[in-house]
CSV table of C-alpha atoms in Angstrom, one decimal:
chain,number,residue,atom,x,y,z
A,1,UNK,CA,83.6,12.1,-45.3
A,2,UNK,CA,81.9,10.9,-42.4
A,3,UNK,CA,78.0,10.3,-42.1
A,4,UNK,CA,76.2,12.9,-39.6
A,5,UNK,CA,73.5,11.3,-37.8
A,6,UNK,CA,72.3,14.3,-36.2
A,7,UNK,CA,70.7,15.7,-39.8
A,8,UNK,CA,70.0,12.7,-41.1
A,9,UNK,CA,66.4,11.2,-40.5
A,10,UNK,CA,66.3,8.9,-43.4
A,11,UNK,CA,67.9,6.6,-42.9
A,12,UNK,CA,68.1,3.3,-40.6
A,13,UNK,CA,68.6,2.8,-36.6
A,14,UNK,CA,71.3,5.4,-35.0
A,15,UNK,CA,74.0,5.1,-32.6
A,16,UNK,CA,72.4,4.4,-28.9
A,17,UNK,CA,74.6,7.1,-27.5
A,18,UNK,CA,74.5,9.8,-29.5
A,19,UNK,CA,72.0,13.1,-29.0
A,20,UNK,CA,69.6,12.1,-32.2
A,21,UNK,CA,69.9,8.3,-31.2
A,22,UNK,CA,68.0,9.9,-27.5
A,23,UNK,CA,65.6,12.0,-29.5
A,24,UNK,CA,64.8,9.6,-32.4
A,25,UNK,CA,63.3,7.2,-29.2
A,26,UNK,CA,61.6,9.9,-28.0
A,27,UNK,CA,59.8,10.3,-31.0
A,28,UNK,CA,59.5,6.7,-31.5
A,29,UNK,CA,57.8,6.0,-28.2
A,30,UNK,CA,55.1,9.2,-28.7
A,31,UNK,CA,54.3,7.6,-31.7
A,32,UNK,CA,53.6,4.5,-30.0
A,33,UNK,CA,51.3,6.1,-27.1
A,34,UNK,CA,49.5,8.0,-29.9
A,35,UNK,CA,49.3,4.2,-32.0
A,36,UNK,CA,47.7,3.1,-28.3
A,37,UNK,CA,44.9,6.1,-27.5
A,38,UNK,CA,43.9,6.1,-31.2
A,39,UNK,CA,43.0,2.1,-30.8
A,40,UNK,CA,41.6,2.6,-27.8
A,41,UNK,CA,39.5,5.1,-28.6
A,42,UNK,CA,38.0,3.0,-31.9
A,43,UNK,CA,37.4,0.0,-29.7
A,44,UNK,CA,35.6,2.3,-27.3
A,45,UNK,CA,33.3,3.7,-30.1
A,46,UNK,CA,33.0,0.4,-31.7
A,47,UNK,CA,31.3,-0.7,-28.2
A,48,UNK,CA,29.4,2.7,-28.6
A,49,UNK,CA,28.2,2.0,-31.5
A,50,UNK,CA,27.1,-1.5,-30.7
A,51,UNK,CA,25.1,-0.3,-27.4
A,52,UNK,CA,23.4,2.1,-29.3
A,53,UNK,CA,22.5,-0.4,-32.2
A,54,UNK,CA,21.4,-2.3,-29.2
A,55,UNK,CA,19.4,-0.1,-27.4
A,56,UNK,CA,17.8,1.1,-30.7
A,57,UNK,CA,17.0,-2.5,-31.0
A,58,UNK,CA,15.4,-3.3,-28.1
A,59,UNK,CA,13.8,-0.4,-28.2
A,60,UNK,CA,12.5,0.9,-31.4
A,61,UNK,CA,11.4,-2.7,-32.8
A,62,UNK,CA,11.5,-5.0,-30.0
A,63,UNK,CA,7.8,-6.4,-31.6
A,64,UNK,CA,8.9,-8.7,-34.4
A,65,UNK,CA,6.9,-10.3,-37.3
A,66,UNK,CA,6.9,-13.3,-34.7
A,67,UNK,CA,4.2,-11.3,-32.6
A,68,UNK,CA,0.2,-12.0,-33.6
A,69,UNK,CA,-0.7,-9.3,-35.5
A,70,UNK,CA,-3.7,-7.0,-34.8
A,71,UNK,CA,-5.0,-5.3,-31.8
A,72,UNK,CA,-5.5,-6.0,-28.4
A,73,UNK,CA,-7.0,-4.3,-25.2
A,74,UNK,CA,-4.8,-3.8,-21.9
A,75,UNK,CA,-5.6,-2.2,-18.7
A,76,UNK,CA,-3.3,-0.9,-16.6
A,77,UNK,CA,-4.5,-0.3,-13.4
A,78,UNK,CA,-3.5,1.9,-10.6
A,79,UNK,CA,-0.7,1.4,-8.7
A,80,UNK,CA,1.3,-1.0,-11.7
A,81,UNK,CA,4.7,-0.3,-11.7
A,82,UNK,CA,6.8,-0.9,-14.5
A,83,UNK,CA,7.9,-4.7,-14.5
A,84,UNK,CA,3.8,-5.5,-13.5
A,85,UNK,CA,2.9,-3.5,-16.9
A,86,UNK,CA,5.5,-4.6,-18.6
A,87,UNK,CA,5.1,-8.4,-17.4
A,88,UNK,CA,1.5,-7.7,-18.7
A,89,UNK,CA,2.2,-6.1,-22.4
A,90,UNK,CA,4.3,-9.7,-23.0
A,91,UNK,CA,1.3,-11.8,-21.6
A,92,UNK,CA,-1.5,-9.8,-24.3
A,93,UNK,CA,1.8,-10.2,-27.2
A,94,UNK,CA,2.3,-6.7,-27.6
A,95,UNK,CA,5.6,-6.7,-26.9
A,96,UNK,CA,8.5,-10.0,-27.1
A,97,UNK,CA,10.4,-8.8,-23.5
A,98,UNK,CA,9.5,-7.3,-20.4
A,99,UNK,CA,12.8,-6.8,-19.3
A,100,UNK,CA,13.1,-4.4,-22.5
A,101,UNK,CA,10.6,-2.7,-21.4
A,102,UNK,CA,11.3,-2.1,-18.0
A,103,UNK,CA,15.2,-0.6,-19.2
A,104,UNK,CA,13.9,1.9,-21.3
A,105,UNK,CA,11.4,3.2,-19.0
A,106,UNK,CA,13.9,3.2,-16.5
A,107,UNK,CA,16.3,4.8,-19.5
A,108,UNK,CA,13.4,7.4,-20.1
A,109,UNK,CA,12.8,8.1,-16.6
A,110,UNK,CA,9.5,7.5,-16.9
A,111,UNK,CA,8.7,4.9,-14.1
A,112,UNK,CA,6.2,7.4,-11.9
A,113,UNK,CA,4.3,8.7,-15.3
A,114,UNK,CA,3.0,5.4,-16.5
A,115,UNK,CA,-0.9,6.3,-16.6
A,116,UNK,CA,-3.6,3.5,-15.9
A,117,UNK,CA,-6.6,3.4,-18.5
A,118,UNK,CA,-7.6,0.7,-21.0
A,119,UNK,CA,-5.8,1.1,-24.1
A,120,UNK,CA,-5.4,-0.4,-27.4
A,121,UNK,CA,-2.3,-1.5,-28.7
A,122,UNK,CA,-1.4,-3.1,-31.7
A,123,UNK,CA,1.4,-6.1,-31.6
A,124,UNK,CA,3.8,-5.5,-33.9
A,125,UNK,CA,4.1,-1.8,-32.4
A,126,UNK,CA,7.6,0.0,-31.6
A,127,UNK,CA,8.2,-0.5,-28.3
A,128,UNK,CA,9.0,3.7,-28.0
A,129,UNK,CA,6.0,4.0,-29.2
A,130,UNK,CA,4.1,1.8,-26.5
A,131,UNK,CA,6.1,3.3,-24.0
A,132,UNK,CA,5.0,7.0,-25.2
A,133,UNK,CA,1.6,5.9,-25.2
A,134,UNK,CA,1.8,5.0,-21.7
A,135,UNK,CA,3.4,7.9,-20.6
A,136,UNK,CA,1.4,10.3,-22.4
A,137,UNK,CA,-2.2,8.2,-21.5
A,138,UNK,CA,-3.2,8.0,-25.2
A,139,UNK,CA,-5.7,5.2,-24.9
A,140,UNK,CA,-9.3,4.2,-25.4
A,141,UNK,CA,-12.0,6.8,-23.9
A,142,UNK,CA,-12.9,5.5,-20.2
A,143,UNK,CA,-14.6,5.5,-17.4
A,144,UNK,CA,-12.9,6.3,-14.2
A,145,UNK,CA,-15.0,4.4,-11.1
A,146,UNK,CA,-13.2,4.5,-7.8
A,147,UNK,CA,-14.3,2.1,-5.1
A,148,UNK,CA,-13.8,3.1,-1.6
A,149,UNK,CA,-12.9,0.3,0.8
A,150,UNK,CA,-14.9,-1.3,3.5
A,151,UNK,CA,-17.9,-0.6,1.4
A,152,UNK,CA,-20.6,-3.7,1.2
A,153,UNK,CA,-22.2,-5.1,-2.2
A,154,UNK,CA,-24.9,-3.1,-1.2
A,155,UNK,CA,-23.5,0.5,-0.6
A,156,UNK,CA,-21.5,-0.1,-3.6
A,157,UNK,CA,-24.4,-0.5,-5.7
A,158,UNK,CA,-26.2,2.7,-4.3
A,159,UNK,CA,-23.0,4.6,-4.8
A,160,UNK,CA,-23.1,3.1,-8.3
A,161,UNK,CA,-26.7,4.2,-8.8
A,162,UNK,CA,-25.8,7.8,-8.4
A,163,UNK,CA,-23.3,7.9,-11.3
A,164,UNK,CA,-24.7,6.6,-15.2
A,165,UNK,CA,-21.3,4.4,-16.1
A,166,UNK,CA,-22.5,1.4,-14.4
A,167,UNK,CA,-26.1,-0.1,-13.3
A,168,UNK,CA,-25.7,-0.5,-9.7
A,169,UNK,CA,-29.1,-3.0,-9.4
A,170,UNK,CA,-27.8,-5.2,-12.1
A,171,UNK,CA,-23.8,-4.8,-10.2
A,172,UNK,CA,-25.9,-6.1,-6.9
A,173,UNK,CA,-27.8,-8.9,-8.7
A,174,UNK,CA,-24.3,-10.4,-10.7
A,175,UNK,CA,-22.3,-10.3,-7.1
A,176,UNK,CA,-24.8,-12.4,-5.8
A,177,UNK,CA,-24.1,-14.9,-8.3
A,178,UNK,CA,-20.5,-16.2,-8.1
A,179,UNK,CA,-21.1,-19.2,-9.8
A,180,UNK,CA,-21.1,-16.6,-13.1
A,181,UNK,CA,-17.5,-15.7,-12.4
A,182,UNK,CA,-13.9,-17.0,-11.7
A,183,UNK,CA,-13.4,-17.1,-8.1
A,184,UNK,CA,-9.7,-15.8,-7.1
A,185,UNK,CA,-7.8,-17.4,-4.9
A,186,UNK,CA,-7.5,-16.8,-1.0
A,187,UNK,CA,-4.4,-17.9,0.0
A,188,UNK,CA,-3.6,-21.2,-1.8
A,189,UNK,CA,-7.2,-22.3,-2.3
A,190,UNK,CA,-10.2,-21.0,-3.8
A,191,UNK,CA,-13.3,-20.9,-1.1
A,192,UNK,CA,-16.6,-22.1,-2.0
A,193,UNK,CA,-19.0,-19.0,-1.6
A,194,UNK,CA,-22.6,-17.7,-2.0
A,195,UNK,CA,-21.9,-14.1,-2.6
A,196,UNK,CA,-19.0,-12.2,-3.8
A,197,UNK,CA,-18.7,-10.5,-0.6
A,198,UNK,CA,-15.6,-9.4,0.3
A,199,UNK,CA,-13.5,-10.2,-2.9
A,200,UNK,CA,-14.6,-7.4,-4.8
A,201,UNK,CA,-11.4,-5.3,-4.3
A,202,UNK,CA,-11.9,-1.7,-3.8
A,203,UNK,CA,-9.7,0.6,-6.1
A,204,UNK,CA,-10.1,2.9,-8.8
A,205,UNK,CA,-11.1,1.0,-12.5
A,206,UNK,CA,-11.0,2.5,-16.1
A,207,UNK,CA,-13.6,0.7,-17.9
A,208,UNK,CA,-14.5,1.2,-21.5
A,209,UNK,CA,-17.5,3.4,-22.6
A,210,UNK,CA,-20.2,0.4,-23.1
A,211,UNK,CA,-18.6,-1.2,-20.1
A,212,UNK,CA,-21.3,-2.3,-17.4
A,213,UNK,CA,-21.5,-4.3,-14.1
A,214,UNK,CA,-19.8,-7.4,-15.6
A,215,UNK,CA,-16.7,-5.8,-16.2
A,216,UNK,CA,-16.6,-4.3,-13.4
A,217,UNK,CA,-16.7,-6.9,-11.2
A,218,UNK,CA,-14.3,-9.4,-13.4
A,219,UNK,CA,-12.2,-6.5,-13.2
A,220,UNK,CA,-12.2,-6.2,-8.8
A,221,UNK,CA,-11.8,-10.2,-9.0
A,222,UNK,CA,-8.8,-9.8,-11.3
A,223,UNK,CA,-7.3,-6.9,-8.7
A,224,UNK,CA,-8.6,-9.3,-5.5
A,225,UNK,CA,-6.0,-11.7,-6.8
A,226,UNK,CA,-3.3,-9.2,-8.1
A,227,UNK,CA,-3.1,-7.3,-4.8
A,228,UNK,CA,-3.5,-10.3,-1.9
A,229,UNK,CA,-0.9,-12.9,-3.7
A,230,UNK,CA,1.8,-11.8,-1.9
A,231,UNK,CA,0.3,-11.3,1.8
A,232,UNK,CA,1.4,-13.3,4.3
A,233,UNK,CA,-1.3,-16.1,4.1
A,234,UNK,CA,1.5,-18.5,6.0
A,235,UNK,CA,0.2,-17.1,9.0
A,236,UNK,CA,-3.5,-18.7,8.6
A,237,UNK,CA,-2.4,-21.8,10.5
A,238,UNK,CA,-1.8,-19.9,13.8
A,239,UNK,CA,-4.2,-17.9,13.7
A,240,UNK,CA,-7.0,-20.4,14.3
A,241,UNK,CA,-8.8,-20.2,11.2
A,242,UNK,CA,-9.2,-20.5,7.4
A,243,UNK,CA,-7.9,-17.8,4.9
A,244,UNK,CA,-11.2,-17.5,3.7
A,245,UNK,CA,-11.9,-16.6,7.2
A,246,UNK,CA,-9.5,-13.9,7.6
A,247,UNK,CA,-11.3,-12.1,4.7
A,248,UNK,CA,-13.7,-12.0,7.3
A,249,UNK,CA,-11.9,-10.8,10.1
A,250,UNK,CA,-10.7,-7.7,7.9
A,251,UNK,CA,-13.9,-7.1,6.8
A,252,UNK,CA,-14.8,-6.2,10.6
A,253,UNK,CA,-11.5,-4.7,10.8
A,254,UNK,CA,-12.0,-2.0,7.8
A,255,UNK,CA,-15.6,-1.0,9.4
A,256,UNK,CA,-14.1,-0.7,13.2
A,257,UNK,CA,-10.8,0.6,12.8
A,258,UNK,CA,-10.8,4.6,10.8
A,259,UNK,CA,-7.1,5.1,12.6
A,260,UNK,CA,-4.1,3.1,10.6
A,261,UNK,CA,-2.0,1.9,14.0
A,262,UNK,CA,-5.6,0.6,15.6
A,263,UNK,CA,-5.8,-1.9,12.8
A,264,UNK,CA,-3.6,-4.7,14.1
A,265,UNK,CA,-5.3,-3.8,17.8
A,266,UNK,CA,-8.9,-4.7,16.7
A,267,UNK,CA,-7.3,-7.6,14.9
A,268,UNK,CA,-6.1,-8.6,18.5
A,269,UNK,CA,-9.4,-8.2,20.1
A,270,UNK,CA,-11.2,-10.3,17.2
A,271,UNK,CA,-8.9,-13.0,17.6
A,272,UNK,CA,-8.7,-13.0,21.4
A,273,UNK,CA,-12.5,-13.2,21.8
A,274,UNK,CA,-12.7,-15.8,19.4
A,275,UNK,CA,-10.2,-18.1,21.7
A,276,UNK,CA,-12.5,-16.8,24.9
A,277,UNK,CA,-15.5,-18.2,23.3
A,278,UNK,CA,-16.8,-14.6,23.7
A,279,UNK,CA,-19.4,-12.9,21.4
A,280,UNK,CA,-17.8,-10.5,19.5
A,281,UNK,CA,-20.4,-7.9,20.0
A,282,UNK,CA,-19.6,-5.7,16.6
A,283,UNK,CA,-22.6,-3.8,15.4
A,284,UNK,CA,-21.3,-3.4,12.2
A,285,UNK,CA,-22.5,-6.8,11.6
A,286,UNK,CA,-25.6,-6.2,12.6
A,287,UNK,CA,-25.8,-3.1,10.4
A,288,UNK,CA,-24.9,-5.5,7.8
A,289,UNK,CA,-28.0,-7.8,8.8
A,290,UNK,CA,-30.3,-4.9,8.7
A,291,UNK,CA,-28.4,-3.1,5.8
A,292,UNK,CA,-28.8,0.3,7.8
A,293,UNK,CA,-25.2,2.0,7.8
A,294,UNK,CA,-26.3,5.5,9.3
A,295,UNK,CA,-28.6,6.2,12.3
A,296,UNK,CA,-28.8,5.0,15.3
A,297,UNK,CA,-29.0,0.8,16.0
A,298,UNK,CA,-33.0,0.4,17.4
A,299,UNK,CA,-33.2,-2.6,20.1
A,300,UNK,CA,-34.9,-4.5,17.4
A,301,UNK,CA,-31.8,-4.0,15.0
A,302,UNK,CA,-29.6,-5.3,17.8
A,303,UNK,CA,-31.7,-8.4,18.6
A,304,UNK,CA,-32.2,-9.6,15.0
A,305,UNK,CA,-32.2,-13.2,14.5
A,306,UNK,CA,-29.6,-13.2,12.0
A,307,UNK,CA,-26.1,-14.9,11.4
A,308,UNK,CA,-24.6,-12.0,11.0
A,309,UNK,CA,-25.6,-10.5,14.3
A,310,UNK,CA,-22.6,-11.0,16.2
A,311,UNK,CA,-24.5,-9.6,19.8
A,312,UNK,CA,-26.0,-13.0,20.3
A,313,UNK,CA,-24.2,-15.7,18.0
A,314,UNK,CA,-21.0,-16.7,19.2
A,315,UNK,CA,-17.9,-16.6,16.4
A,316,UNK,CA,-17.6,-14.8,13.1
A,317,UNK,CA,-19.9,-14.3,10.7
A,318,UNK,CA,-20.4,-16.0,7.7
A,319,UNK,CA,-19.0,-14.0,5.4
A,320,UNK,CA,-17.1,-10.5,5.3
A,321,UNK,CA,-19.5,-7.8,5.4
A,322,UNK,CA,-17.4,-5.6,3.2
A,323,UNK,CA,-14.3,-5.2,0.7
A,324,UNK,CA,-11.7,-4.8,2.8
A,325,UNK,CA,-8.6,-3.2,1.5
A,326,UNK,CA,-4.6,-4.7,2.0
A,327,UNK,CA,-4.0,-3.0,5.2
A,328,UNK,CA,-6.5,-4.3,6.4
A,329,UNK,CA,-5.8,-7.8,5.5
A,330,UNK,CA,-2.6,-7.5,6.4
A,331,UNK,CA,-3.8,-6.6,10.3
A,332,UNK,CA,-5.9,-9.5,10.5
A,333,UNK,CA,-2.8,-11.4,9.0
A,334,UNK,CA,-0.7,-10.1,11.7
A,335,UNK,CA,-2.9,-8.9,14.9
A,336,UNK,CA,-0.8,-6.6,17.3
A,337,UNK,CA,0.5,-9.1,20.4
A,338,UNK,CA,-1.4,-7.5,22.7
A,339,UNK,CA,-4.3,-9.5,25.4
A,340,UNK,CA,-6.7,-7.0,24.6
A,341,UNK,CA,-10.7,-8.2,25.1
A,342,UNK,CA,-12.7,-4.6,24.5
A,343,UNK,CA,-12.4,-1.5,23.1
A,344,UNK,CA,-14.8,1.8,23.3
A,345,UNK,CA,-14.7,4.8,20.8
A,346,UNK,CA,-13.2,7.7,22.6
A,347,UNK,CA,-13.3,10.6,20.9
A,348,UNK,CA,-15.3,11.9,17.5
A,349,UNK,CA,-12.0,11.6,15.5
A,350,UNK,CA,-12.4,7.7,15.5
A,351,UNK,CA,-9.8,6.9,18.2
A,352,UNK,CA,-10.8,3.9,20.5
A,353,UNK,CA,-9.7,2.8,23.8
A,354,UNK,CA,-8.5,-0.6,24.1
A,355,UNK,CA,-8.3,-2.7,27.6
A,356,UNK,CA,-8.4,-6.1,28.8
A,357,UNK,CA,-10.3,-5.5,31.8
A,358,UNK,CA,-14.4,-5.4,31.7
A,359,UNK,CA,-15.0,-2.6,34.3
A,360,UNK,CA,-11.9,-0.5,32.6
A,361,UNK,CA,-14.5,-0.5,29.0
A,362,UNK,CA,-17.3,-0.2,30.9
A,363,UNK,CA,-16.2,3.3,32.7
A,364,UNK,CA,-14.6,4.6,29.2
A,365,UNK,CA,-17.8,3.1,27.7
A,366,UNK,CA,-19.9,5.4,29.7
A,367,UNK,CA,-17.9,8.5,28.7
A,368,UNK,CA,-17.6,7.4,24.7
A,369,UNK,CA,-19.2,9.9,22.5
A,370,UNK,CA,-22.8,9.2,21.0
A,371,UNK,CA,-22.2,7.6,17.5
């Protein structure tokens, strides 16, 4: 009796041509695509699993038993983002990578709710749990001082005075003494100064509790440095004049200009006069001489026999006559091209009028508002 292949799925290979020959390769190649997706799929969640074992990793014990152990102090300040604090975590050895860091913040979402304060982490700590910290501003207690820009040593202090977290006699007596602190760099080189003028960066601090003038000041050196590495100082060399120099020239530029797009345009004028060999006839700088920032200028204020007093000595002054801020740097980095010699307030909401011709300021002069 002859075998039938169609009922018979036991036994080996069947004839090529025949009906259960067609449906035994059917069979045979679903059970190859199924053999394919199921090894797929494994090698997918093997990589799975090895991202997360990675991820947990780098970011639940990123701190080894390498790391110093203890606790150390860290401040971030405002404005840090996320590769600054974490470049700055790596530096104090609470945590071995930056880059780790910075993915799971970036992971979390959580690169606009990092908090500035002083806190104190431990090295050794998960890096979750930095990151939570961070996020969550579970530091030390502090002290939040904000410093406003184009504000000299002087107002600073008073402004100090009015508060109780810092002494603001004892902050003007230390910024009078530079040789007591580390001078940041202008540009590429550190300037020789007598005061600390100027460098003190305005911004908003978190200082500890039994914090005083000190490290405050440290603190504005540290953020002078921080903030002005990456402006243009290139420029110096065409400009006429030192970098140390064009500290100076924003100084004048935070006290003139109150409008943002009038910056570069008093820049201009500064610059131009300077190349005229003209006075540059800025009372702020003989407000500065006289330390009187409100009220009216009296003829003797004006005719004060001071460097400072830019009415009657020809160039800059000697020194900035207040902390300017970046945009303001960056103007007197990069004055608007324009031949401008004068400009005139015009109107009480701190607009000036600009001109290169004298009888042009002289008639908007003699409509300016009184000051």
């Amino acid at each position: 009796m002859s075998r039938d292949y169609r009922d018979d799925w036991t036994t080996g290979p069947r004839p090529t041509g025949s009906p259960g020959g067609r449906r035994y390769r059917r069979l045979l190649n679903r059970v190859l695509i199924v053999g394919a997706f199921i090894i797929c799929m494994v090698i997918l969640g093997a990589a799975v699993l090895g991202g997360m074992r990675l991820v947990e990793a780098r970011s639940g014990d990123t701190t080894s038993t390498t790391l110093a152990t203890g606790t150390v102090t860290v401040d971030i300040e405002s404005g840090m983002g996320a590769t600054q604090v974490g470049r700055l975590l790596q530096e104090k050895g609470v945590i071995e990578s930056s880059a780790a860091f910075v993915d799971l913040v970036k992971a979390r979402g959580s690169e606009e709710k990092l908090r500035p304060g002083i806190y104190t982490l431990s090295r050794g700590e998960q890096l979750i749990a930095v990151v939570e910290k961070l996020e969550t501003g579970a530091g030390l207690p502090s002290q939040k001082l904000t410093i406003p820009e184009g504000l000299a040593i002087s107002q600073t202090a008073a402004q100090l005075n009015k508060g109780d977290a810092v002494d603001g006699d004892e902050y003007q007596q230390l910024a009078g003494d530079p040789d007591a602190f580390d001078i940041p760099k202008v540009g590429n080189s550190t300037p020789r100064v007598r005061s600390l003028e100027g460098l003190l960066f305005p911004s908003t601090y978190y200082l500890l509790s039994d914090d005083g003038a000190e490290a405050l000041i440290k603190a504005q050196l540290e953020a002078f440095a921080a903030k002005t590495a990456d402006l243009p100082w290139e420029n110096v060399s065409k400009l006429g004049v030192t970098a140390y120099q064009v500290v100076i020239v924003a100084s004048l530029i935070e006290k003139e200009a109150n409008i943002a797009d009038e910056r570069g345009k008093v820049a201009a004028v500064i610059y131009n006069r300077l190349k005229e060999d003209m006075t540059l006839g800025i009372d702020a700088t003989v407000r500065y001489a006289v330390d009187k920032w409100t009220g009216p200028l009296t003829k003797s204020d004006l005719d004060v026999d001071s460097p400072y007093n830019t009415r009657i000595n020809k160039g800059l002054p000697p020194a900035p006559i207040c902390s300017p801020g970046v945009a303001a740097l960056e103007a007197a980095l990069k004055p608007a091209d324009v031949d401008y010699l004068y400009y005139v307030l015009k109107d009480t909401d701190g607009n000036h009028f600009f001109t290169a011709d004298y009888e042009e300021f002289l008639e908007a002069k003699a409509q300016a508002p009184e000051q």
